[in-house]
mmCIF file of C-alpha atoms and ligand atoms in Angstrom:
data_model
loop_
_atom_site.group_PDB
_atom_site.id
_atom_site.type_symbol
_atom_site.label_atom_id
_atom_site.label_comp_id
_atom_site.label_asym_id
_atom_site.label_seq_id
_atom_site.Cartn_x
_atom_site.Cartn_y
_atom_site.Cartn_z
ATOM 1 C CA UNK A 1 74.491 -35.338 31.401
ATOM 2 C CA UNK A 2 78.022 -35.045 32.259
ATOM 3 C CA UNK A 3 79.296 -32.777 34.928
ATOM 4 C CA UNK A 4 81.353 -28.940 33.553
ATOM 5 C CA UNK A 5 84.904 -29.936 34.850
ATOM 6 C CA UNK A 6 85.663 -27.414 37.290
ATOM 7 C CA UNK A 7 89.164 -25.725 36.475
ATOM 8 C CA UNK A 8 91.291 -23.656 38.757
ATOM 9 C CA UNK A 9 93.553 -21.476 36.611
ATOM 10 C CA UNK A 10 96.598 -19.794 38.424
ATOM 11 C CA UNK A 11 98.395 -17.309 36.863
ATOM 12 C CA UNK A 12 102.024 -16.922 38.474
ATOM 13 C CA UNK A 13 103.408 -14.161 35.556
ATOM 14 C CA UNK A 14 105.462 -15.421 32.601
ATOM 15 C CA UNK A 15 105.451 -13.655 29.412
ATOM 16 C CA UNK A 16 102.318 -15.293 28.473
ATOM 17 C CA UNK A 17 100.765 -12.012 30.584
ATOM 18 C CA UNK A 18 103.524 -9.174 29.824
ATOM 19 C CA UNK A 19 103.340 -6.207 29.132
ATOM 20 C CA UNK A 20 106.186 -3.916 26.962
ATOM 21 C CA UNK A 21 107.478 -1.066 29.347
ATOM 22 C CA UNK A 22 106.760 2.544 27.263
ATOM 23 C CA UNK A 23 109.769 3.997 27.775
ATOM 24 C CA UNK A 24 112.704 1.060 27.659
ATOM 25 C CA UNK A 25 110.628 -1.623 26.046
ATOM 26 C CA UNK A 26 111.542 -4.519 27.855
ATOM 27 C CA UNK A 27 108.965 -6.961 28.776
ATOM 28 C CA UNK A 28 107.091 -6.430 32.501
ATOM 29 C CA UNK A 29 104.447 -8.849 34.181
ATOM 30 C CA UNK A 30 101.565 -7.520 34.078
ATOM 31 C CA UNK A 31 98.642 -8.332 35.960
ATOM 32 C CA UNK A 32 95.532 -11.205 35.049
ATOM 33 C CA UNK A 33 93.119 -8.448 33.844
ATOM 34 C CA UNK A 34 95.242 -8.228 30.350
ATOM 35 C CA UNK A 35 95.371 -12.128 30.108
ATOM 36 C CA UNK A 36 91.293 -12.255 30.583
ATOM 37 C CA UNK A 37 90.663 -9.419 27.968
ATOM 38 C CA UNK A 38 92.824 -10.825 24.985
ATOM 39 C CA UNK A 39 91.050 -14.364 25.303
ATOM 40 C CA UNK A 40 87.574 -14.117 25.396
ATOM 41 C CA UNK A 41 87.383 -17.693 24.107
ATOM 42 C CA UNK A 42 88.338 -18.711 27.539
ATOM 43 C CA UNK A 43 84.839 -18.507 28.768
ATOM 44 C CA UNK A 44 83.604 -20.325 25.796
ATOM 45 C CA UNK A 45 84.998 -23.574 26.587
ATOM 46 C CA UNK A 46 83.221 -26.474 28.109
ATOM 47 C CA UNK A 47 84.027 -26.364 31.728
ATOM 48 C CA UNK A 48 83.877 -23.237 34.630
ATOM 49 C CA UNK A 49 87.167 -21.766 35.289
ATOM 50 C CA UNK A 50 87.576 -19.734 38.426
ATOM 51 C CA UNK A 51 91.302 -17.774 38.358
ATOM 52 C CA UNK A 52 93.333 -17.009 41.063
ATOM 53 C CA UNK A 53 96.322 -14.891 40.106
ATOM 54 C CA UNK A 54 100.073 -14.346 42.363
ATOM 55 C CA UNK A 55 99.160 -10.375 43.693
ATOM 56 C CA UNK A 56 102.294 -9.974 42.337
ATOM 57 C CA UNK A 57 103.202 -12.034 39.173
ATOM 58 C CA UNK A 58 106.319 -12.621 38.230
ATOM 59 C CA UNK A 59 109.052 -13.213 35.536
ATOM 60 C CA UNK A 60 110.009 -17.163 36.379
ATOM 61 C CA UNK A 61 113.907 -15.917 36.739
ATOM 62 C CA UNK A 62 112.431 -14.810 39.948
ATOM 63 C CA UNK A 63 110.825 -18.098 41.059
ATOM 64 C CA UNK A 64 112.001 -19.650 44.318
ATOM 65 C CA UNK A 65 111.277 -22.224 46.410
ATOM 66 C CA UNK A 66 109.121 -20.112 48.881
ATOM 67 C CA UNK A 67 107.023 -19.229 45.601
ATOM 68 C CA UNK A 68 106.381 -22.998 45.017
ATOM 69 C CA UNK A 69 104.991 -23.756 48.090
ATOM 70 C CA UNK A 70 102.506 -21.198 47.352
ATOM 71 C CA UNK A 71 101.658 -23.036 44.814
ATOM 72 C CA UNK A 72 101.769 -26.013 46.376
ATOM 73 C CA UNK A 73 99.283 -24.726 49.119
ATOM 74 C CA UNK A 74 97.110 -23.379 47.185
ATOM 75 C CA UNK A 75 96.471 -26.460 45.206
ATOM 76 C CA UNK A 76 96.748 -28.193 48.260
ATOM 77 C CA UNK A 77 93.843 -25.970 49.905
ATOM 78 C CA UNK A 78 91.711 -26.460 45.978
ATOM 79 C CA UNK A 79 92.094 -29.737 45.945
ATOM 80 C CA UNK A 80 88.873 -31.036 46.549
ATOM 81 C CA UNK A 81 86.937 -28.418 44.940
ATOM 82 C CA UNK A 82 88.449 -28.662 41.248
ATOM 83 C CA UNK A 83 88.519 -31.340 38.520
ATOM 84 C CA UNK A 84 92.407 -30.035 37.253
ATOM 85 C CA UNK A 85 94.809 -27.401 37.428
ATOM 86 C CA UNK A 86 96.395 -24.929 34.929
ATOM 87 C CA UNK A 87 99.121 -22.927 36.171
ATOM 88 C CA UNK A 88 100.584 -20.138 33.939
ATOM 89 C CA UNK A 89 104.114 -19.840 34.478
ATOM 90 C CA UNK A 90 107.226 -18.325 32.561
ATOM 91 C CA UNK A 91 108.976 -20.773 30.342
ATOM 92 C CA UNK A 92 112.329 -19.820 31.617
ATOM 93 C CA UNK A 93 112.280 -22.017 34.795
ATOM 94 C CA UNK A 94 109.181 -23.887 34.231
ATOM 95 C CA UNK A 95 110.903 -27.078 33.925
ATOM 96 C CA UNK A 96 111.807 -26.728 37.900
ATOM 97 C CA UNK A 97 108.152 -25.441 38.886
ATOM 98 C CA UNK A 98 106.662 -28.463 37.409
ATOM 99 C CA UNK A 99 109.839 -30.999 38.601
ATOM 100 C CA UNK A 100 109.486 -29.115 42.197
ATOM 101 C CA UNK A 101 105.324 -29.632 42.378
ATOM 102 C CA UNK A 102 105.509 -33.243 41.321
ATOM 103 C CA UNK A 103 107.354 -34.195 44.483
ATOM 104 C CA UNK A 104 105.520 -31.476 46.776
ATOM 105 C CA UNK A 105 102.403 -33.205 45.819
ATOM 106 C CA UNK A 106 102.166 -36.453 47.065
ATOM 107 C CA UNK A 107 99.150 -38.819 46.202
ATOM 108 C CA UNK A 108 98.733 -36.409 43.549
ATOM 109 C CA UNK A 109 95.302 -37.997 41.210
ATOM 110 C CA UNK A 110 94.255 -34.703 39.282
ATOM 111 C CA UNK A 111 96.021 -32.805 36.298
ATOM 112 C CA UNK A 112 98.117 -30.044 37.239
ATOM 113 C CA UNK A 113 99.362 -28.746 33.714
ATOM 114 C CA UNK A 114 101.466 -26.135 33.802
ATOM 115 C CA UNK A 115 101.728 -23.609 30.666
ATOM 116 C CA UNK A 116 102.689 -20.274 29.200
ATOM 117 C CA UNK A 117 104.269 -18.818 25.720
ATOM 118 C CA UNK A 118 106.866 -17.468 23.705
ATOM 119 C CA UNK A 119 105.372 -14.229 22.978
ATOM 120 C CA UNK A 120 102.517 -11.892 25.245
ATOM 121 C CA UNK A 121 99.111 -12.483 24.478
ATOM 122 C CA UNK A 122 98.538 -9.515 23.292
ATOM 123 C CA UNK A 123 101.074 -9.999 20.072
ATOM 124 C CA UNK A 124 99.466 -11.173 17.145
ATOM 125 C CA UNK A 125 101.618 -14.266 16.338
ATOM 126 C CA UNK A 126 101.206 -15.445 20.168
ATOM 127 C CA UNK A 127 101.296 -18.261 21.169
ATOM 128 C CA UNK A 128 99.444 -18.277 24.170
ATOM 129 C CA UNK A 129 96.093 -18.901 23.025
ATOM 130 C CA UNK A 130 96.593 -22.582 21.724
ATOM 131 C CA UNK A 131 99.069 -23.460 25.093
ATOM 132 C CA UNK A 132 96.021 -21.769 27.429
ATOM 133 C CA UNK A 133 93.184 -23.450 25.701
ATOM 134 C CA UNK A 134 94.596 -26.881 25.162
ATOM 135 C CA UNK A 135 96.121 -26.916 28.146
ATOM 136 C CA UNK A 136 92.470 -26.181 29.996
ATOM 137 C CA UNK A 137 91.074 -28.856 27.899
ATOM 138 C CA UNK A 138 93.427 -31.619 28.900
ATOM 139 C CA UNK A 139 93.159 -30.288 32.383
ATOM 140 C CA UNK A 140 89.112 -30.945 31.931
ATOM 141 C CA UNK A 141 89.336 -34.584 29.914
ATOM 142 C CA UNK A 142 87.834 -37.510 31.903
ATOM 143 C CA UNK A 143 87.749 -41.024 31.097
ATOM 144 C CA UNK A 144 85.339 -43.117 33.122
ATOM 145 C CA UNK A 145 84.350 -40.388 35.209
ATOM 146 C CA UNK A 146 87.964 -40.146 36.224
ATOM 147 C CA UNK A 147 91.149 -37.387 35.176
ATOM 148 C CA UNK A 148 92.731 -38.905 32.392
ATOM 149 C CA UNK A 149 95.689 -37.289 33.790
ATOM 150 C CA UNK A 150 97.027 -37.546 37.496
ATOM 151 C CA UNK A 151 100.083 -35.926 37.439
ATOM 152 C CA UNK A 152 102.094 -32.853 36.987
ATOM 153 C CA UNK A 153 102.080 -32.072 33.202
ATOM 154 C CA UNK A 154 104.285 -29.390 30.754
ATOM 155 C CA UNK A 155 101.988 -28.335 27.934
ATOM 156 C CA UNK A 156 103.755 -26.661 25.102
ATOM 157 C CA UNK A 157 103.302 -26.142 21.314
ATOM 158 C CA UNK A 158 101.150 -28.955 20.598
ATOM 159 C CA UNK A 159 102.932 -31.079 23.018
ATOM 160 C CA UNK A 160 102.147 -32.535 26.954
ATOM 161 C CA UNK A 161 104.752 -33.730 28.705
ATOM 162 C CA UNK A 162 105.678 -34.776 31.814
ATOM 163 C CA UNK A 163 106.529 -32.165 33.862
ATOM 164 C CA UNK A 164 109.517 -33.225 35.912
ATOM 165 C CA UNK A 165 110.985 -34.657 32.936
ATOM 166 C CA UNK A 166 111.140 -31.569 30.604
ATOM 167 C CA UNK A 167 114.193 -28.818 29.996
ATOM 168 C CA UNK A 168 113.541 -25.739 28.556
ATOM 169 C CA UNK A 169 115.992 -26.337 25.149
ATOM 170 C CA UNK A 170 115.395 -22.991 22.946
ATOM 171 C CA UNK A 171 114.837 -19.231 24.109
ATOM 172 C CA UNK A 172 113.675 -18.801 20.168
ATOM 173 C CA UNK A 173 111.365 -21.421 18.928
ATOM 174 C CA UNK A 174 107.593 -21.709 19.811
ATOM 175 C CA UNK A 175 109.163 -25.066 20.841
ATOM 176 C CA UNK A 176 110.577 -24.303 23.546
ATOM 177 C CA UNK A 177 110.744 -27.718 25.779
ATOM 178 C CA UNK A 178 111.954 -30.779 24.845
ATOM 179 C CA UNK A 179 111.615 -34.577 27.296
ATOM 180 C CA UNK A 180 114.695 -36.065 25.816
ATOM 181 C CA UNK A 181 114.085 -39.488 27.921
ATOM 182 C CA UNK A 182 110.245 -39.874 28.300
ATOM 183 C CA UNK A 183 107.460 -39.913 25.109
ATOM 184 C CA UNK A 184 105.152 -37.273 24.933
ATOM 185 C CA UNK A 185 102.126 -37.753 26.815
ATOM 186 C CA UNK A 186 99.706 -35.910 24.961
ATOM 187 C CA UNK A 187 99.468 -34.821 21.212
ATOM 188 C CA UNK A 188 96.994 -31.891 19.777
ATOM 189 C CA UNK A 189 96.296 -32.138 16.405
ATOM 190 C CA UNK A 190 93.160 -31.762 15.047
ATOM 191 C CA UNK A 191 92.171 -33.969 18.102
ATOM 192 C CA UNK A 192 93.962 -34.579 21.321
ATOM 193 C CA UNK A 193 96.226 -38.080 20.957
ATOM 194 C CA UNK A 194 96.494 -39.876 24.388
ATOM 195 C CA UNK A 195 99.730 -41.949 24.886
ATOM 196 C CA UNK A 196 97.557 -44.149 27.282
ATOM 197 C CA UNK A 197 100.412 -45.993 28.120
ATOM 198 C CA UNK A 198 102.871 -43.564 29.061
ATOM 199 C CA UNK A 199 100.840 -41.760 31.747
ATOM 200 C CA UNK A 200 101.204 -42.429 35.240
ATOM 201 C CA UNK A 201 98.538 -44.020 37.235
ATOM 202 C CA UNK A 202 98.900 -43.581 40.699
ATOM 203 C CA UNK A 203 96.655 -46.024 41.336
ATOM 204 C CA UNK A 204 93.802 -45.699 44.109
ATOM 205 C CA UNK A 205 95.674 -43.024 46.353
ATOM 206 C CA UNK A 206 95.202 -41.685 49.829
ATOM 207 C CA UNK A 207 94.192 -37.655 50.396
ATOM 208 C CA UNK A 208 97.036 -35.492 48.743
ATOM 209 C CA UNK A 209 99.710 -34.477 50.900
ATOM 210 C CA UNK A 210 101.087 -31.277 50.497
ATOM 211 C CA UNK A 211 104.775 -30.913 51.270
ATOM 212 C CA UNK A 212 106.371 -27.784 51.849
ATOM 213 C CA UNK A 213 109.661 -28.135 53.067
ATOM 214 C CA UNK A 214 111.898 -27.427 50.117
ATOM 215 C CA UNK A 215 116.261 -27.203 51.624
ATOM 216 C CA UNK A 216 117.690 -25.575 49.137
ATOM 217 C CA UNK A 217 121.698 -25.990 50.091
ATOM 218 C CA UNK A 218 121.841 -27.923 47.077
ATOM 219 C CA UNK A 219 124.686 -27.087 43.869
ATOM 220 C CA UNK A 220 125.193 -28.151 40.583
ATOM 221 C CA UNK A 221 128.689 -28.800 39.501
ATOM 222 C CA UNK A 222 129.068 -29.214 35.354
ATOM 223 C CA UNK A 223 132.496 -30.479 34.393
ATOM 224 C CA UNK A 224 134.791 -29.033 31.850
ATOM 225 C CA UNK A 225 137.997 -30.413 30.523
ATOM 226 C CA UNK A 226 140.542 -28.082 32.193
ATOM 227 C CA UNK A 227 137.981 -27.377 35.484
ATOM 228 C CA UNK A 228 140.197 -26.270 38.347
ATOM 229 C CA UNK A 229 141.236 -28.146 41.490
ATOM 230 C CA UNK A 230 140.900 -24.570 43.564
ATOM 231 C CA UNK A 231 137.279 -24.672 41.943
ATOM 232 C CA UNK A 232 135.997 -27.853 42.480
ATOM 233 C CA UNK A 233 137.326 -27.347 46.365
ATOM 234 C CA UNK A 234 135.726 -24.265 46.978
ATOM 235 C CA UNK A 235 132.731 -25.887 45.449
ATOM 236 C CA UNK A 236 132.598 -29.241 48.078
ATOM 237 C CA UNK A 237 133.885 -26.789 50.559
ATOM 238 C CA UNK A 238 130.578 -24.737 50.581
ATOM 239 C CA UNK A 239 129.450 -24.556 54.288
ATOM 240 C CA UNK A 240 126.140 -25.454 54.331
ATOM 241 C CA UNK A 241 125.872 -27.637 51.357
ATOM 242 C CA UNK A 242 123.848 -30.551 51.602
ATOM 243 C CA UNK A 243 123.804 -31.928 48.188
ATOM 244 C CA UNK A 244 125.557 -31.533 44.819
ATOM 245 C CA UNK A 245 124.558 -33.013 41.738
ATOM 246 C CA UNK A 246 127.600 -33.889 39.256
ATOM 247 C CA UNK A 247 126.935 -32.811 35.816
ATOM 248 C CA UNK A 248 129.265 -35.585 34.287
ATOM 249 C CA UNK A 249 130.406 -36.324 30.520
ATOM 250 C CA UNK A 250 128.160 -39.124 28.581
ATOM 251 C CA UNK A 251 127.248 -41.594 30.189
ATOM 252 C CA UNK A 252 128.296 -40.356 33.792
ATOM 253 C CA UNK A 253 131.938 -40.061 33.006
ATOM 254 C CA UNK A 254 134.327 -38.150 34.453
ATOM 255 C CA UNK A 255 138.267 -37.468 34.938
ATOM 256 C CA UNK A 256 139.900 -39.928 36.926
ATOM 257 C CA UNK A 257 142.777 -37.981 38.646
ATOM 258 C CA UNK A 258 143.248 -38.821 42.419
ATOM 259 C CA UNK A 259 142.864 -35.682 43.519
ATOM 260 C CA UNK A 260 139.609 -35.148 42.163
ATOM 261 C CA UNK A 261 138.770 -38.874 43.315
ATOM 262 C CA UNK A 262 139.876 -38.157 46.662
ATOM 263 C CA UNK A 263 138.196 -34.903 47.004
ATOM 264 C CA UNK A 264 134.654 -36.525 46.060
ATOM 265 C CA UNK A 265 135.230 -39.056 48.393
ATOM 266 C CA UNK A 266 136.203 -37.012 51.090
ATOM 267 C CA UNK A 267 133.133 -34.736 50.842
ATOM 268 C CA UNK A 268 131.073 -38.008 51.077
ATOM 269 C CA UNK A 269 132.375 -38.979 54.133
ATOM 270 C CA UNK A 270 131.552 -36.105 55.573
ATOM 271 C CA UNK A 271 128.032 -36.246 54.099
ATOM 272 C CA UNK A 272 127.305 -34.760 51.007
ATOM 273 C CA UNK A 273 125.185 -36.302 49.150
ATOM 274 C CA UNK A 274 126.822 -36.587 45.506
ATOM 275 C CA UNK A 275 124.443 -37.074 42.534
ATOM 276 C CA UNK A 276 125.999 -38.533 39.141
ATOM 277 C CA UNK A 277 123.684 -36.795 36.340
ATOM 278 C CA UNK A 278 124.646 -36.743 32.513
ATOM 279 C CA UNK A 279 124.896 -33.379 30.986
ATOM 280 C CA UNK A 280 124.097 -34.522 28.042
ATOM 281 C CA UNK A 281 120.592 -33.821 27.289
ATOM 282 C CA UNK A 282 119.478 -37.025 26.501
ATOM 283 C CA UNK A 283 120.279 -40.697 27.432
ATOM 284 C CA UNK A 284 121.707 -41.628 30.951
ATOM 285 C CA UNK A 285 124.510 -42.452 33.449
ATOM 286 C CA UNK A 286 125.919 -46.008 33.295
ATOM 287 C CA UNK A 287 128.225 -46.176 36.167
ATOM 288 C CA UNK A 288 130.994 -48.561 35.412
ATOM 289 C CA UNK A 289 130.066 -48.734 31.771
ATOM 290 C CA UNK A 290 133.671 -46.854 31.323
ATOM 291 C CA UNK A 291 136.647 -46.963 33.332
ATOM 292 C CA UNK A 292 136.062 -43.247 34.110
ATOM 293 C CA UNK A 293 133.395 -44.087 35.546
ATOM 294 C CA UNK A 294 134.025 -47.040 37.605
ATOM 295 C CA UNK A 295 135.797 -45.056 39.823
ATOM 296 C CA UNK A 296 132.870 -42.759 40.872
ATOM 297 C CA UNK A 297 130.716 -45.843 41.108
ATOM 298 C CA UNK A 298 133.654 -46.971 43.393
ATOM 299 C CA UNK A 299 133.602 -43.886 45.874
ATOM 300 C CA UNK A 300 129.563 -44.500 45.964
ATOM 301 C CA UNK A 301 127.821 -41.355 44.196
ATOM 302 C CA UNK A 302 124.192 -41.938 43.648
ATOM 303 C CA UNK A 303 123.073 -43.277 40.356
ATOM 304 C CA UNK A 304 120.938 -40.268 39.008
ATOM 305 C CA UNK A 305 120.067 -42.587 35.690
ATOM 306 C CA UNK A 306 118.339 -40.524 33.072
ATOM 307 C CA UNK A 307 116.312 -37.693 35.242
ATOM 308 C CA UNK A 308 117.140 -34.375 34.184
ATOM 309 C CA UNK A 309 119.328 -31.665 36.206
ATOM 310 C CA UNK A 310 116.009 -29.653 37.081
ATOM 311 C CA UNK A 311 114.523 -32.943 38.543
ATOM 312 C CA UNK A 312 117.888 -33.576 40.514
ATOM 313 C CA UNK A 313 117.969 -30.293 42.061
ATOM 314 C CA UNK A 314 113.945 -30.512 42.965
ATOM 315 C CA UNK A 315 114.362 -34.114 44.324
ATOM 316 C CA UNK A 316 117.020 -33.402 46.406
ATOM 317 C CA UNK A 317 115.978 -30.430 47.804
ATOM 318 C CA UNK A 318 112.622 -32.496 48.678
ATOM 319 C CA UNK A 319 114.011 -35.355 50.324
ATOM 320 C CA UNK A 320 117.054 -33.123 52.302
ATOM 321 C CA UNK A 321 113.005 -31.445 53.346
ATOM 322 C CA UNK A 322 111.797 -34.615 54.707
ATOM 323 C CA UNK A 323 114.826 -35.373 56.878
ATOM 324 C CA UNK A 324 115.660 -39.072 55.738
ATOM 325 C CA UNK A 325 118.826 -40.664 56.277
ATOM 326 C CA UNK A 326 121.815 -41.040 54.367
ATOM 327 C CA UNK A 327 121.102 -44.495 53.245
ATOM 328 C CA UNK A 328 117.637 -43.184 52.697
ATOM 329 C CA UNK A 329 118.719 -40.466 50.665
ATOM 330 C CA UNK A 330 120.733 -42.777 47.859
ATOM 331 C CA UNK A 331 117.560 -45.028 47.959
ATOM 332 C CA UNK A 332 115.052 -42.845 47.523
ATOM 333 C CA UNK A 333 116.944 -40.590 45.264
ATOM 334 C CA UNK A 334 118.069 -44.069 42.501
ATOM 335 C CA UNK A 335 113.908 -44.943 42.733
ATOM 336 C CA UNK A 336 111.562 -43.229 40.197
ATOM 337 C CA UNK A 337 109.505 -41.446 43.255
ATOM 338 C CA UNK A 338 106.834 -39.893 40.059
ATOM 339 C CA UNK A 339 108.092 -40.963 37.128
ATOM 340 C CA UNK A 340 110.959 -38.814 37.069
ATOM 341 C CA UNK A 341 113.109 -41.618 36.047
ATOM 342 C CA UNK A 342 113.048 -45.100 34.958
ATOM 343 C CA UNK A 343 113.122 -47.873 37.599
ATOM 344 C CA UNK A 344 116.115 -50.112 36.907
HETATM 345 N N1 LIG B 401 111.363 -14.515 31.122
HETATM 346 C C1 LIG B 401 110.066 -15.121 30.933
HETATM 347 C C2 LIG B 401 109.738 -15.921 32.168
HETATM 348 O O1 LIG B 401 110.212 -16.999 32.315
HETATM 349 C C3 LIG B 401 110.035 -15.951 29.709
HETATM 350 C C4 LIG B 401 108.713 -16.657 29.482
HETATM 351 O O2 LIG B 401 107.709 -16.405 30.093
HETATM 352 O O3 LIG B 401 108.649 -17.503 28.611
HETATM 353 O O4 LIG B 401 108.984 -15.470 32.994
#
């Protein structure tokens, strides 16, 4: 007879478990006690869940990087005695919880699926329950005695996907995520649809290494047509900035006036680390596909291909963690590190 997976569900806040506040009606974390009472189906699934729950949950606006090392450590410290992972988590910065634990957790070979909802259990058009169930179940599928997934998932409204390659795309809709550059991993309809082939196998992996070092002197600049030269200086200026990913035009484009050349280029010599990222939400930088962007292939920004901004920001601040070198930095940042981006 086969084995009950073994599920460790962590519950971080999100409105998945909120609560509306009596008197001004806005929406308040509450704690896991609510969450366990309005799904009693949860113990009728086919594996043991044991929950662990933040003392403290949270809305995500308040997530941080000390919060995801929590979460890193207590997978970390789990890891042996659990099948997969389900971590409830607001939608609102999901998309960086998920992009931020897929490079914290290296030689990572169980499902961590992360989850939550539009509306509070509680409400009767929720949400939750289909996100918290599914997402259990993929967390407990094996194939050949092994996870059929091993790596950090986003499941949402009938959809997995992979977690660092996800953007949270509408504050209305029950579908609320979108991976504009990667296939869906996972599909529930009346059964669950694997997309075998777009999972990552990490292949027969060492014991998981937990990092927790997270630098977070990192910036996101988004271009405008009209964006200031005072701005963008006070920007590259920023003391203790380490890293700054580019939001360019299409595909990595941006104005080519020398100031703004020279400024970039001067900020790299002194060792920023400049990421070119699209902010477009789907497709990918081309550098030297256009003459505007020749140039900033020219002064050497890093190729940030198709990942998202969320994955940019995550990635950097985990490599600026580990200490590498400059050289380093561009090479590991322009090589898919968990499939956050494509190879070439
Ligand atoms: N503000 C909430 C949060 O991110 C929204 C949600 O849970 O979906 O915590």
């Amino acid at each position: 007879m086969m084995e009950r997976a073994k599920i460790l569900l962590i519950y971080t806040g999100g409105t998945i478990g909120m609560v509306k506040h009596y008197k001004t009606g806005s929406l308040t974390a509450f704690d896991f006690t609510t969450l366990q009472k309005n799904i009693p189906e949860l113990f009728q699934l086919d594996c043991d869940i044991t929950t662990v729950s933040f003392k403290y949950p949270i809305d995500s606006s308040n997530m941080n990087p000390k919060y995801w090392e929590k979460i890193a450590v207590l997978i970390g410290n789990n890891y042996s005695k659990f099948d997969g992972f389900v971590v409830l988590h607001g939608s609102d910065t999901m998309s960086y919880t998920a992009s931020a634990l897929s490079f914290m957790l290296e030689n990572l070979a169980k499902p961590i699926i992360f989850t939550g909802s539009q509306l509070p259990i509680g409400d009767l058009r929720t949400d939750a329950k289909e996100n918290l169930i599914t997402a259990i179940q993929i967390a407990s599928l094996k194939e050949k005695g092994r996870p059929v997934v091993r790596e950090v998932g986003l499941y949402f409204e009938y959809k997995l996907y992979r977690g660092n390659r996800t953007t949270k795309i509408n504050a209305e809709h029950f579908q609320a995520f979108r991976s504009m550059n990667y296939p869906t991993l996972l599909e529930s309809g009346v059964n669950l649809k694997i997309n075998h082939p777009y999972l990552l196998d990490p292949g027969d992996v060492e014991d998981l290494v937990v990092h927790t070092k997270m630098v977070p002197n990192v910036g996101v600049l988004k271009l405008f047509p009209g964006i200031t030269r005072e701005f963008i200086e006070t920007v590259l200026g920023t003391k203790s900035l380490k890293a700054l990913v580019l939001e360019t035009y299409g595909a990595g484009n941006a104005f080519t006036d020398d100031w703004f050349l020279n400024l970039l280029k001067e900020a790299i010599q002194r060792g920023l680390h400049i990421i070119n990222v699209t902010q477009c939400v789907g497709g990918e930088v081309a550098m030297g596909q256009y003459k505007t962007s020749e140039s900033l292939r020219r002064i050497q920004l890093i190729n940030g291909k198709d990942i998202t901004t969320e994955s940019a920001i995550t990635k950097a601040m985990y490599l600026l963690g580990k200490g590498v070198t400059s050289q380093d930095f561009r090479t590991f940042f322009e090589t898919p590190l968990h499939g956050e981006m494509h190879q070439n």
